[in-house]
GROMACS .gro file of C-alpha atoms in nm:
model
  401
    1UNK     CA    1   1.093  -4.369  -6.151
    2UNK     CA    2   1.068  -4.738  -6.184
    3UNK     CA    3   1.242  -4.948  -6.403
    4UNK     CA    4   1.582  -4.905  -6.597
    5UNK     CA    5   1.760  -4.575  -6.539
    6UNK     CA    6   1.738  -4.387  -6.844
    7UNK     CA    7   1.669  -4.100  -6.844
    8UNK     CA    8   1.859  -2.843  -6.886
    9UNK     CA    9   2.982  -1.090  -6.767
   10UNK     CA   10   2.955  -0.802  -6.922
   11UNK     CA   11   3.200  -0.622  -7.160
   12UNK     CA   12   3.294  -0.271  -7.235
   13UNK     CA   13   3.378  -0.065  -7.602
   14UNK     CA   14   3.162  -0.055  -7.944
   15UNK     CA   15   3.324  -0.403  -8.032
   16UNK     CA   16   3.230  -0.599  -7.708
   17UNK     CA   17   2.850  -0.449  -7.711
   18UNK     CA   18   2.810  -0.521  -8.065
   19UNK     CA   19   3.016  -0.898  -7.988
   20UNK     CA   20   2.734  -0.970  -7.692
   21UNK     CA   21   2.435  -0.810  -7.920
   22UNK     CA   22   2.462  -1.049  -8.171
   23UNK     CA   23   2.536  -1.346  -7.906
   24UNK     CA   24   2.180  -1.212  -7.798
   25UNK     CA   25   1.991  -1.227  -8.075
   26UNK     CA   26   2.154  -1.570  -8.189
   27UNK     CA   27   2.018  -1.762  -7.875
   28UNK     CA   28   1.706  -1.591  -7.927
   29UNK     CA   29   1.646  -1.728  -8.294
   30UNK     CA   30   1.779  -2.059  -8.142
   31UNK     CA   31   1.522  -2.039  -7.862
   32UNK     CA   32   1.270  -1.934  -8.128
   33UNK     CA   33   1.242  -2.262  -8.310
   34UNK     CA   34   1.114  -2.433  -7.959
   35UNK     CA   35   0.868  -2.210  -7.839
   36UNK     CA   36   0.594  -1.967  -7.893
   37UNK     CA   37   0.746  -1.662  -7.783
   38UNK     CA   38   1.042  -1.486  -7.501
   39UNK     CA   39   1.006  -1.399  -7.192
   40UNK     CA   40   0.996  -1.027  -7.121
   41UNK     CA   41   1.363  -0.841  -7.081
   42UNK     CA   42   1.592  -0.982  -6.769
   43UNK     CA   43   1.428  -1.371  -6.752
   44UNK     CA   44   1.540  -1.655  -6.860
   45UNK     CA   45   1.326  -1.860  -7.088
   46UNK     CA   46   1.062  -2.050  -6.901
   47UNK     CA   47   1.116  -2.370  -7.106
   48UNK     CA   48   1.511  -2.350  -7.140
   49UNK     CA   49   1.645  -2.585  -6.992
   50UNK     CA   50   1.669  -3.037  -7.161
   51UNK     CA   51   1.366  -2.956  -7.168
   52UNK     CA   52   1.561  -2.567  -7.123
   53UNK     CA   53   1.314  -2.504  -7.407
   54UNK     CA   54   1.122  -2.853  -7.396
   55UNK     CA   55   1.420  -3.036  -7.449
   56UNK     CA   56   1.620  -3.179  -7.182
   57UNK     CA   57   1.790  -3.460  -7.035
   58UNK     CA   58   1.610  -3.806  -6.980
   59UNK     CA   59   1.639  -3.848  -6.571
   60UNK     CA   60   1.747  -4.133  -6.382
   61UNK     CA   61   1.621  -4.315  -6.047
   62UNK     CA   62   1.866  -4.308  -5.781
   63UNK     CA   63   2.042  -4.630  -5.617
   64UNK     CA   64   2.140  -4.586  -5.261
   65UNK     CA   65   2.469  -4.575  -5.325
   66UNK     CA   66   2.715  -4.493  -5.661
   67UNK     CA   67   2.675  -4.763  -5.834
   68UNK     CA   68   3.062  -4.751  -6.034
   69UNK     CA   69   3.431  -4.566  -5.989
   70UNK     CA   70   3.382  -4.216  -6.111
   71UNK     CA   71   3.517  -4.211  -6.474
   72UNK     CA   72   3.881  -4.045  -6.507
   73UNK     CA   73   3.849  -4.021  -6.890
   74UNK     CA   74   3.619  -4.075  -7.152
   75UNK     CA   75   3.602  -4.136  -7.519
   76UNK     CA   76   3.404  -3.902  -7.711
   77UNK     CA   77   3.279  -3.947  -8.107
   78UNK     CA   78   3.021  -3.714  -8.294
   79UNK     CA   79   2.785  -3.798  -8.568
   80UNK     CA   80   2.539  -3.672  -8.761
   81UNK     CA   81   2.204  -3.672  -8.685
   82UNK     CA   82   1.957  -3.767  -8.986
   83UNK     CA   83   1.737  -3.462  -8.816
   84UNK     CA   84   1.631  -3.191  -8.599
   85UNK     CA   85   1.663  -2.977  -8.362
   86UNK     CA   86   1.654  -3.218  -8.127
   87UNK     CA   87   1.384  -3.152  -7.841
   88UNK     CA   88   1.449  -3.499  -7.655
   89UNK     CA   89   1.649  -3.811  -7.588
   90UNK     CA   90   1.618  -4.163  -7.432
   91UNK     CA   91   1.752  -4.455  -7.378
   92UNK     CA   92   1.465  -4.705  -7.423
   93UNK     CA   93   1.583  -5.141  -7.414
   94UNK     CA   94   1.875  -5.148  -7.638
   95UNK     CA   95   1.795  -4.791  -7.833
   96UNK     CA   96   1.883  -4.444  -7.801
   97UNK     CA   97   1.630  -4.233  -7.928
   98UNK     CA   98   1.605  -3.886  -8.077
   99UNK     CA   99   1.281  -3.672  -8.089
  100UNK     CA  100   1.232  -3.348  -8.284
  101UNK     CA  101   0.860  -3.227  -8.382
  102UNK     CA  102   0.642  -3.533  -8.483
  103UNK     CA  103   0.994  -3.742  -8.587
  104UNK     CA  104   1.140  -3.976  -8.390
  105UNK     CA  105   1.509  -4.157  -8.456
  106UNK     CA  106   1.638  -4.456  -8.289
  107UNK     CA  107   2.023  -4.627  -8.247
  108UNK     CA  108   2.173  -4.895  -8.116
  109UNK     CA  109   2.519  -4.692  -8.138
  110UNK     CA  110   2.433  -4.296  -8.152
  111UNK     CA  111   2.589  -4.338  -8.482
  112UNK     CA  112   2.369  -4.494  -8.719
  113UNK     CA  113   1.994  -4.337  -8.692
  114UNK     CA  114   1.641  -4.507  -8.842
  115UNK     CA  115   1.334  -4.316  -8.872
  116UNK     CA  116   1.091  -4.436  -8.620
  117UNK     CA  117   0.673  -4.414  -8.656
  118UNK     CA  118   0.505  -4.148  -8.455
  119UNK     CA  119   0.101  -4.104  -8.470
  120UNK     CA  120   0.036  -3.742  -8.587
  121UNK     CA  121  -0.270  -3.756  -8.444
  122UNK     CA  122  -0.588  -3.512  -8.637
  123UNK     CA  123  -0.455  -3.237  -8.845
  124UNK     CA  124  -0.424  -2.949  -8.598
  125UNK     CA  125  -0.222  -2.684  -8.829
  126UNK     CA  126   0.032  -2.511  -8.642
  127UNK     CA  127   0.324  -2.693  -8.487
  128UNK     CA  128   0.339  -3.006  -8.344
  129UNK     CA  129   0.654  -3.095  -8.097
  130UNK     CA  130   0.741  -3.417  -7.928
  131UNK     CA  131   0.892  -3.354  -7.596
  132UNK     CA  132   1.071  -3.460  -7.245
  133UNK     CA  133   1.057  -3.886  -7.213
  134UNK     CA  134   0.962  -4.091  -6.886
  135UNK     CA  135   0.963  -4.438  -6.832
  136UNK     CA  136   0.645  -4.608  -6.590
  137UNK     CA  137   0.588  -4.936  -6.612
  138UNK     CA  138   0.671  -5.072  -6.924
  139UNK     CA  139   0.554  -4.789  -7.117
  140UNK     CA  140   0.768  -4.472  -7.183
  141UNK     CA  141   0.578  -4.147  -7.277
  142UNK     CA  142   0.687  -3.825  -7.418
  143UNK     CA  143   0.548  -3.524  -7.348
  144UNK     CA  144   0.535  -3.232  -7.624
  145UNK     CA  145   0.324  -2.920  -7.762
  146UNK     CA  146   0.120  -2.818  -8.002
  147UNK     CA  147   0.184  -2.434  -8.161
  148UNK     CA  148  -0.127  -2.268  -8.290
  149UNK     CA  149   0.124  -1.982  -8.448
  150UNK     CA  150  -0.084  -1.695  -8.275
  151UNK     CA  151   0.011  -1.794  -7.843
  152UNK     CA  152  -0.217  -2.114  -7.857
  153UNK     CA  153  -0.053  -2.336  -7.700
  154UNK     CA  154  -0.215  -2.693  -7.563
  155UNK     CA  155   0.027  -2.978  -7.443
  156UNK     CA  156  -0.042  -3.360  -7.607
  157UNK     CA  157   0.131  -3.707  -7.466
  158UNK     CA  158   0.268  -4.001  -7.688
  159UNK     CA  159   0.368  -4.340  -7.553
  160UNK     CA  160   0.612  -4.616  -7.660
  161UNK     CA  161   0.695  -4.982  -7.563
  162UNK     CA  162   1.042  -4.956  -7.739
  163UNK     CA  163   1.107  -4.630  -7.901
  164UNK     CA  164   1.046  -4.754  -8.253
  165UNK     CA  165   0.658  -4.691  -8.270
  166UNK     CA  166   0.476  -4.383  -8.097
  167UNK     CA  167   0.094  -4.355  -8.069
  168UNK     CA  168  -0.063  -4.055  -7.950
  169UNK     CA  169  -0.224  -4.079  -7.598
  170UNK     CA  170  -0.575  -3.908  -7.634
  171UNK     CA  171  -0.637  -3.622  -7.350
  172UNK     CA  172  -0.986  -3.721  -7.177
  173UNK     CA  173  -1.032  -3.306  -7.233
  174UNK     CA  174  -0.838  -3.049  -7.264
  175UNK     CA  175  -0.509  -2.940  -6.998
  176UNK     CA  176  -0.259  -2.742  -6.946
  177UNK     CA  177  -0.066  -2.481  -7.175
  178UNK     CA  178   0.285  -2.537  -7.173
  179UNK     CA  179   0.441  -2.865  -7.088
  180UNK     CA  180   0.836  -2.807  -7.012
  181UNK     CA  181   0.905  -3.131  -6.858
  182UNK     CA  182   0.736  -3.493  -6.769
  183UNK     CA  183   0.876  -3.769  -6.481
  184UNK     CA  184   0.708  -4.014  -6.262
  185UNK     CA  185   0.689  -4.162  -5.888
  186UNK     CA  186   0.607  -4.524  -6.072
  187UNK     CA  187   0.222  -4.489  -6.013
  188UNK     CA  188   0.145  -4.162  -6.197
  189UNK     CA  189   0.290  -3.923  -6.441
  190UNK     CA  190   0.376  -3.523  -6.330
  191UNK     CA  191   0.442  -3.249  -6.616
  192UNK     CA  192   0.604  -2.936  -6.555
  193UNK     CA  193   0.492  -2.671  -6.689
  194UNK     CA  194   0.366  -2.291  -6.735
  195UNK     CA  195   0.094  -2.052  -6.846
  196UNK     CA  196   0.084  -1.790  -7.072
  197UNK     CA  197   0.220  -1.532  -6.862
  198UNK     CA  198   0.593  -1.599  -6.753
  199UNK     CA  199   0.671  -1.647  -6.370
  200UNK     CA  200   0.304  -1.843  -6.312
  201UNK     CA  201   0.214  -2.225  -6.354
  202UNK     CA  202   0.165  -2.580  -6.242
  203UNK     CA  203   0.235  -2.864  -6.218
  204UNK     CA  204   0.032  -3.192  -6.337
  205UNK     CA  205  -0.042  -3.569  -6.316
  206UNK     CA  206  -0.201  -3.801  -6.449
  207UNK     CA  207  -0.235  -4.162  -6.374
  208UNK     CA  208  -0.265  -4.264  -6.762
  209UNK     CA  209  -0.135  -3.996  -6.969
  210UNK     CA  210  -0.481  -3.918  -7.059
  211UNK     CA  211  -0.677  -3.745  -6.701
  212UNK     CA  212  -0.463  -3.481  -6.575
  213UNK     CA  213  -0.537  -3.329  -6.240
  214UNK     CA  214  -0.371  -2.916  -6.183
  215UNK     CA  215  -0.162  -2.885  -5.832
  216UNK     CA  216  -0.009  -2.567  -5.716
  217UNK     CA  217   0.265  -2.550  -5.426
  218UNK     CA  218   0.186  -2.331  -5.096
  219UNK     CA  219   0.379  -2.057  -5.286
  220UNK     CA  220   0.173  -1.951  -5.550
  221UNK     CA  221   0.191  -2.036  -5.934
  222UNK     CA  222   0.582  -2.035  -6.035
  223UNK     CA  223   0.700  -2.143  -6.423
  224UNK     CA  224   0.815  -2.512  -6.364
  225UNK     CA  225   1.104  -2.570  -6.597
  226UNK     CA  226   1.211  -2.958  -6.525
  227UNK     CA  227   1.067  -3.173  -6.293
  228UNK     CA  228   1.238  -3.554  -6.146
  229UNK     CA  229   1.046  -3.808  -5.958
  230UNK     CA  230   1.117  -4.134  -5.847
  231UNK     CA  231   0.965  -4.343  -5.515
  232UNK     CA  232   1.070  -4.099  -5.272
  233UNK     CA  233   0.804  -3.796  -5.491
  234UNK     CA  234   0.870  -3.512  -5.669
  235UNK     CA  235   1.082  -3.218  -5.687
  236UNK     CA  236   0.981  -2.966  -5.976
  237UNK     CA  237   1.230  -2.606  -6.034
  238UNK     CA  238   1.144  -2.329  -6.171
  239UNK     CA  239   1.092  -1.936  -6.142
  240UNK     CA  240   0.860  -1.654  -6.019
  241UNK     CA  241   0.840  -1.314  -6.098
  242UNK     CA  242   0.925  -1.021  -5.833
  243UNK     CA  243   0.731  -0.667  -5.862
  244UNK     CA  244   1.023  -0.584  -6.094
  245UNK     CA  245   1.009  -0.855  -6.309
  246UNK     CA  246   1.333  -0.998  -6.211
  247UNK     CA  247   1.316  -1.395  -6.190
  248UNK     CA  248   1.286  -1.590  -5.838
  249UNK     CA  249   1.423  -1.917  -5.765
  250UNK     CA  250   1.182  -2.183  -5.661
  251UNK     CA  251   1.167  -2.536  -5.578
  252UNK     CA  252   0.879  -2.742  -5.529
  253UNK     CA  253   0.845  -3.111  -5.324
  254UNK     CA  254   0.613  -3.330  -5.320
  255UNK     CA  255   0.584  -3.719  -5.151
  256UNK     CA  256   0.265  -3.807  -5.334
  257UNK     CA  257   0.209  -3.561  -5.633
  258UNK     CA  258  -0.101  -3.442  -5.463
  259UNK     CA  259   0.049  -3.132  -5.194
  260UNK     CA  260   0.356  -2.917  -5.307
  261UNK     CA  261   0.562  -2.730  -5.064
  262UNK     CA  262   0.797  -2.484  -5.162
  263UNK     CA  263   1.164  -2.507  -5.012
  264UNK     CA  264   1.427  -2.328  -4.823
  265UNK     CA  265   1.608  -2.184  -5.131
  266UNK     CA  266   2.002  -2.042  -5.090
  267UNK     CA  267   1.979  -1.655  -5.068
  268UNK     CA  268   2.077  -1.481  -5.389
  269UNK     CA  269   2.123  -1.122  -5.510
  270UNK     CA  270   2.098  -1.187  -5.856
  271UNK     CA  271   1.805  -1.302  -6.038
  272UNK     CA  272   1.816  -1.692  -6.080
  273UNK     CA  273   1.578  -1.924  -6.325
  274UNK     CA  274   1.651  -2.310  -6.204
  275UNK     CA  275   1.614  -2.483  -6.578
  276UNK     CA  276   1.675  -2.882  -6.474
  277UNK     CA  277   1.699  -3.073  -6.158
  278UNK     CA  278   1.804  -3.409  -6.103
  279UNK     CA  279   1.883  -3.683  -5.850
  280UNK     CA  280   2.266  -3.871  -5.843
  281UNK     CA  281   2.279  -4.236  -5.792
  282UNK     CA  282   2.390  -4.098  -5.428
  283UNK     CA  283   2.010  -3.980  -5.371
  284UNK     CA  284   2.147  -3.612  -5.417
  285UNK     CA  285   1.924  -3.364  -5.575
  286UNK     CA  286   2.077  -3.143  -5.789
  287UNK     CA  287   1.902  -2.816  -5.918
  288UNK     CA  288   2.093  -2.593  -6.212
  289UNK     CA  289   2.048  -2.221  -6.260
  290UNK     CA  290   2.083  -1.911  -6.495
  291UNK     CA  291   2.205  -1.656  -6.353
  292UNK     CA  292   2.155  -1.317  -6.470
  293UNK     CA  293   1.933  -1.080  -6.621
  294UNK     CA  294   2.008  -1.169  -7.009
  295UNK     CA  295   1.923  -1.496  -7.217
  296UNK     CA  296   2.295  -1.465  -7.293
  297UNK     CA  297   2.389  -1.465  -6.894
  298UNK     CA  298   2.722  -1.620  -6.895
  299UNK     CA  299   2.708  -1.805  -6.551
  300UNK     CA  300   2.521  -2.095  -6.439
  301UNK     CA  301   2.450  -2.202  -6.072
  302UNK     CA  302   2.419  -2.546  -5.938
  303UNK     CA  303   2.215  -2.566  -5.561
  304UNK     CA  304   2.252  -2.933  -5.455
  305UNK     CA  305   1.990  -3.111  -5.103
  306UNK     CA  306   1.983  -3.412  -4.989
  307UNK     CA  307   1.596  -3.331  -4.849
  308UNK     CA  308   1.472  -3.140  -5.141
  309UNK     CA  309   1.298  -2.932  -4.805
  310UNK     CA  310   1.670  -2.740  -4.758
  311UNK     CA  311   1.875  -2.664  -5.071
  312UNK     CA  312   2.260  -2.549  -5.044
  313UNK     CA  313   2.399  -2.296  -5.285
  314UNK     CA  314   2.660  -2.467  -5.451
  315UNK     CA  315   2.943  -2.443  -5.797
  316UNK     CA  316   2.867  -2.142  -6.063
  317UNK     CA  317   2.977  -2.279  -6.371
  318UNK     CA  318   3.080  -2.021  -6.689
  319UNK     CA  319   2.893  -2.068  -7.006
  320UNK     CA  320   2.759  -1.874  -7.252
  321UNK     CA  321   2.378  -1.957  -7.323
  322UNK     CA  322   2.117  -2.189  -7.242
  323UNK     CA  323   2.010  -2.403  -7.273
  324UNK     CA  324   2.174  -2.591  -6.978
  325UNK     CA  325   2.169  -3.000  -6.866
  326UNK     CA  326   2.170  -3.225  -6.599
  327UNK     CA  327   2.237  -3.575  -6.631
  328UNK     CA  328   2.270  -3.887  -6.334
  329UNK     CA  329   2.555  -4.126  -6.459
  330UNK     CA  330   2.701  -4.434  -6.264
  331UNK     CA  331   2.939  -4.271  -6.012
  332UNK     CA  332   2.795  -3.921  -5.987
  333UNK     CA  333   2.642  -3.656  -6.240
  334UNK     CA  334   2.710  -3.451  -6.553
  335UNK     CA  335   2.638  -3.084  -6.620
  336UNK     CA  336   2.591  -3.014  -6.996
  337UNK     CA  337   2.628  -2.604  -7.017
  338UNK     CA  338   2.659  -2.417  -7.398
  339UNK     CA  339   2.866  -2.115  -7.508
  340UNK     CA  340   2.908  -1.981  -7.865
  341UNK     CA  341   3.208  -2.255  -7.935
  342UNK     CA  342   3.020  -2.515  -7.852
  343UNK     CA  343   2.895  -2.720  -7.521
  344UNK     CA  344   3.099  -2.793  -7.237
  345UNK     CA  345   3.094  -3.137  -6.986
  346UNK     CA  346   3.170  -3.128  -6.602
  347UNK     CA  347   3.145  -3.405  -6.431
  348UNK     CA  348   3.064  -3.455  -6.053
  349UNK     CA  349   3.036  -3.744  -5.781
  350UNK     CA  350   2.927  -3.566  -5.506
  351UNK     CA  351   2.784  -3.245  -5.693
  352UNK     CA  352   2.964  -2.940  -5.489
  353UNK     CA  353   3.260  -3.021  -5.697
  354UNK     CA  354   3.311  -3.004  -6.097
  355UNK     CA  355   3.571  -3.100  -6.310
  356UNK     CA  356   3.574  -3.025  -6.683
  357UNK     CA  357   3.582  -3.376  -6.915
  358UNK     CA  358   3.873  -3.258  -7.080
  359UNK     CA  359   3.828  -3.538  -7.330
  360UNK     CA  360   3.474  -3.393  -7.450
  361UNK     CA  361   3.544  -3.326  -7.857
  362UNK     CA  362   3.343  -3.021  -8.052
  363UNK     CA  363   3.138  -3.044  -8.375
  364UNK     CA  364   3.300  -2.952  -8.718
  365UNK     CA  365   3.077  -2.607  -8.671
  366UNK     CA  366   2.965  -2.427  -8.367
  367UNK     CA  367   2.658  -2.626  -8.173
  368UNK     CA  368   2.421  -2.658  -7.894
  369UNK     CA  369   2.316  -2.967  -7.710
  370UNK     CA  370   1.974  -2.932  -7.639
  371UNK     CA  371   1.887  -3.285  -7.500
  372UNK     CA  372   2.121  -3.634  -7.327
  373UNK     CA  373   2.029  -3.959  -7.168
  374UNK     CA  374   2.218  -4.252  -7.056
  375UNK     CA  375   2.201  -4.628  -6.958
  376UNK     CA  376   2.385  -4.544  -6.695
  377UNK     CA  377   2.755  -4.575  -6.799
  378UNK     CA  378   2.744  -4.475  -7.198
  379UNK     CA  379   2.610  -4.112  -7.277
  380UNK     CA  380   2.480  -3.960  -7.542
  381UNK     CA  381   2.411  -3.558  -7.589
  382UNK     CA  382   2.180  -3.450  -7.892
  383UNK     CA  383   2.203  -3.108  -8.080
  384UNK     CA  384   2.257  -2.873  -8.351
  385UNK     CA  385   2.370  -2.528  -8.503
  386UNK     CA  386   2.175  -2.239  -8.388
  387UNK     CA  387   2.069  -2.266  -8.813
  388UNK     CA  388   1.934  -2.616  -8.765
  389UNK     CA  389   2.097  -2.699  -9.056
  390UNK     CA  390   2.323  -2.948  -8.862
  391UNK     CA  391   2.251  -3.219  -8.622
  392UNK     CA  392   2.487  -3.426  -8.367
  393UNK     CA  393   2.479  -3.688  -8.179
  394UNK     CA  394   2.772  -3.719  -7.923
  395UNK     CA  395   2.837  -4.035  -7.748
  396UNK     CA  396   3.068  -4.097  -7.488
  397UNK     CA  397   3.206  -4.380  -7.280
  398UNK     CA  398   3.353  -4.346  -6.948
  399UNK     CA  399   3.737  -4.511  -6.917
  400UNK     CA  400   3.836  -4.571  -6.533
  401UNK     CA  401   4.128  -4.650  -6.393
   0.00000   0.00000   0.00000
């Protein structure tokens, strides 16, 4: 991407099984409000991830090298968030920025939100949600859905020069069905997304926002959860479906958006959904799983390449539900995971090894963060209850030694 880098166990007795039903059914009425309906039992959701559902973390291009000292502490705050749930963040000029369905918020802080202006567009009915943000040029464009309420589903693009005012980029025809997550290679837009049926889709590009062509890799149609792209390509994750309906791994690449290849994935003898990738200012790729054959898994996975051809199994990190994050920061990388409590933080440079940010501080009620970006050095995560009756904002700030 060009420009500034801104930019998802089991227990035994009566008490446990009722404990992990209810944790079940809460992440599904969570997952509910951000897409048109679950997977079938033993897959993760095809658009949990950032944009685990279509909210995720806003991706950053890589330098060739870290470009600060790993932070050894941080300083955490949360506020309130005039909104939500949040679908997507952003760091656009000297504003964070907070989408939900057709609302946008910006900051200057992460404390203090305004209402930004976002075109509606024609009156569609149904459900209208912004999504995932990428910058190109000097335009930054989010990518959301539109919700018929019975399985219509048809994917719409807004753009932005500073996050305050969002106009609604008008498809040349129709594309697409579900659009999970949107980057760029600095000449043309790619969305990741998925059909109707769970384990198949595609990913797209467009040049404008507006003409979108369909590519598939040399695999076969896979749900493609989160995509990153930058000058080097793509690299889109995501999941098939085996004959038993148990969810496959897969990775696409792509140098110029136009021919995918599927990599060389780690072996695994569970079934694994990748829900976000990203790149560290190293030029790492980084791909994060759900492990498992529940929406409430309890494990995460994170593979890790430095040619997105070859990936390396890598840390499983506990946690209790998606969605799940990943997030480039000066110095290395942060995974975002959620459990019932709450989200946790684990920070990386070389991203094989994680260390919890001990310093990361919980809402006044049990959350999820659902979407982050950065500038780089300052980060701020976006969430909410599983109600959506409460909104955060938490913004940290690295403190090295």
């Amino acid at each position: 991407m060009t420009g500034e880098r801104r930019e998802s166990p089991r227990r035994t007795g009566l008490l446990a099984i009722a404990v992990v039903v209810v944790a079940a059914l809460a992440v599904v009425a969570f997952l509910l409000t951000r897409q048109p309906s679950e997977p079938p039992a033993g897959q993760a959701s095809p658009t949990a991830s950032a944009s685990a559902s279509p909210t995720r973390a806003a991706t950053q291009e890589p330098t060739a090298t870290p470009t600060a000292t790993p932070p050894t502490a941080w300083d955490w705050a949360v506020h309130p968030l005039p909104g939500g749930p949040i679908r997507a963040g952003a760091h656009i000029g000297e504003s964070w920025v907070a989408l939900d369905n057709l609302q946008a918020w910006t900051s200057g802080d992460g404390a203090d939100w305004t209402d930004a202006t976002v075109d509606p567009g024609p009156d569609r009915g149904g459900t209208t949600q912004m999504g995932p943000v990428t910058q190109m040029g000097d335009t930054w464009y989010s990518v959301g859905n539109w919700f018929s309420g019975n399985e219509q589903v048809f994917p719409f693009v807004w753009s932005t020069q500073d996050g305050s005012t969002w106009d609604e980029v008008v498809p040349s025809q129709p594309w697409g069905y579900l659009a999970n997550d949107v980057a760029n290679d600095g000449s043309q837009l790619a969305v990741a997304g998925n059909v109707a049926e769970f384990g198949l889709g595609h990913v797209w590009t467009s040049p404008d926002g507006s003409t979108w062509i369909e590519h598939d890799s040399d695999g076969g149609p896979s749900t493609m959860n989160a995509i990153h792209g930058d000058e080097d390509g793509f690299v889109s994750v995501g999941y098939r479906l085996d004959d038993a309906g148990n969810s496959l791994p897969t990775i696409w690449h792509s140098a110029d958006g136009e021919t995918w290849t599927d990599a060389e994935l780690p072996a695994t003898d569970q079934p694994v959904a990748l829900i976000d990738v990203v790149r560290t200012p190293s030029g790492r790729y980084l791909a994060l799983g759900v492990v498992g054959v529940q929406i409430d898994a309890g494990a995460f996975v994170i593979w890790y390449a430095d040619d997105p051809a070859t990936w390396t199994a890598g840390a499983e990190l506990p946690g209790g539900a998606l969605p799940g994050l990943l997030l480039a920061v000066d110095g290395g990388s942060l995974a975002i995971t959620n459990a019932l409590d709450g989200p946790s933080v684990r920070f990386s440079a070389d991203g094989t090894t994680w260390e919890e940010v001990a310093d990361f501080v919980q809402a006044d009620r049990p959350a999820r963060a659902s979407a982050a970006a950065t500038d780089g050095s300052t980060v701020v995560i976006l969430g909410g209850t599983l109600e959506a009756d409460a909104n955060y904002a938490w913004v940290g700030t690295p403190l090295n030694e």
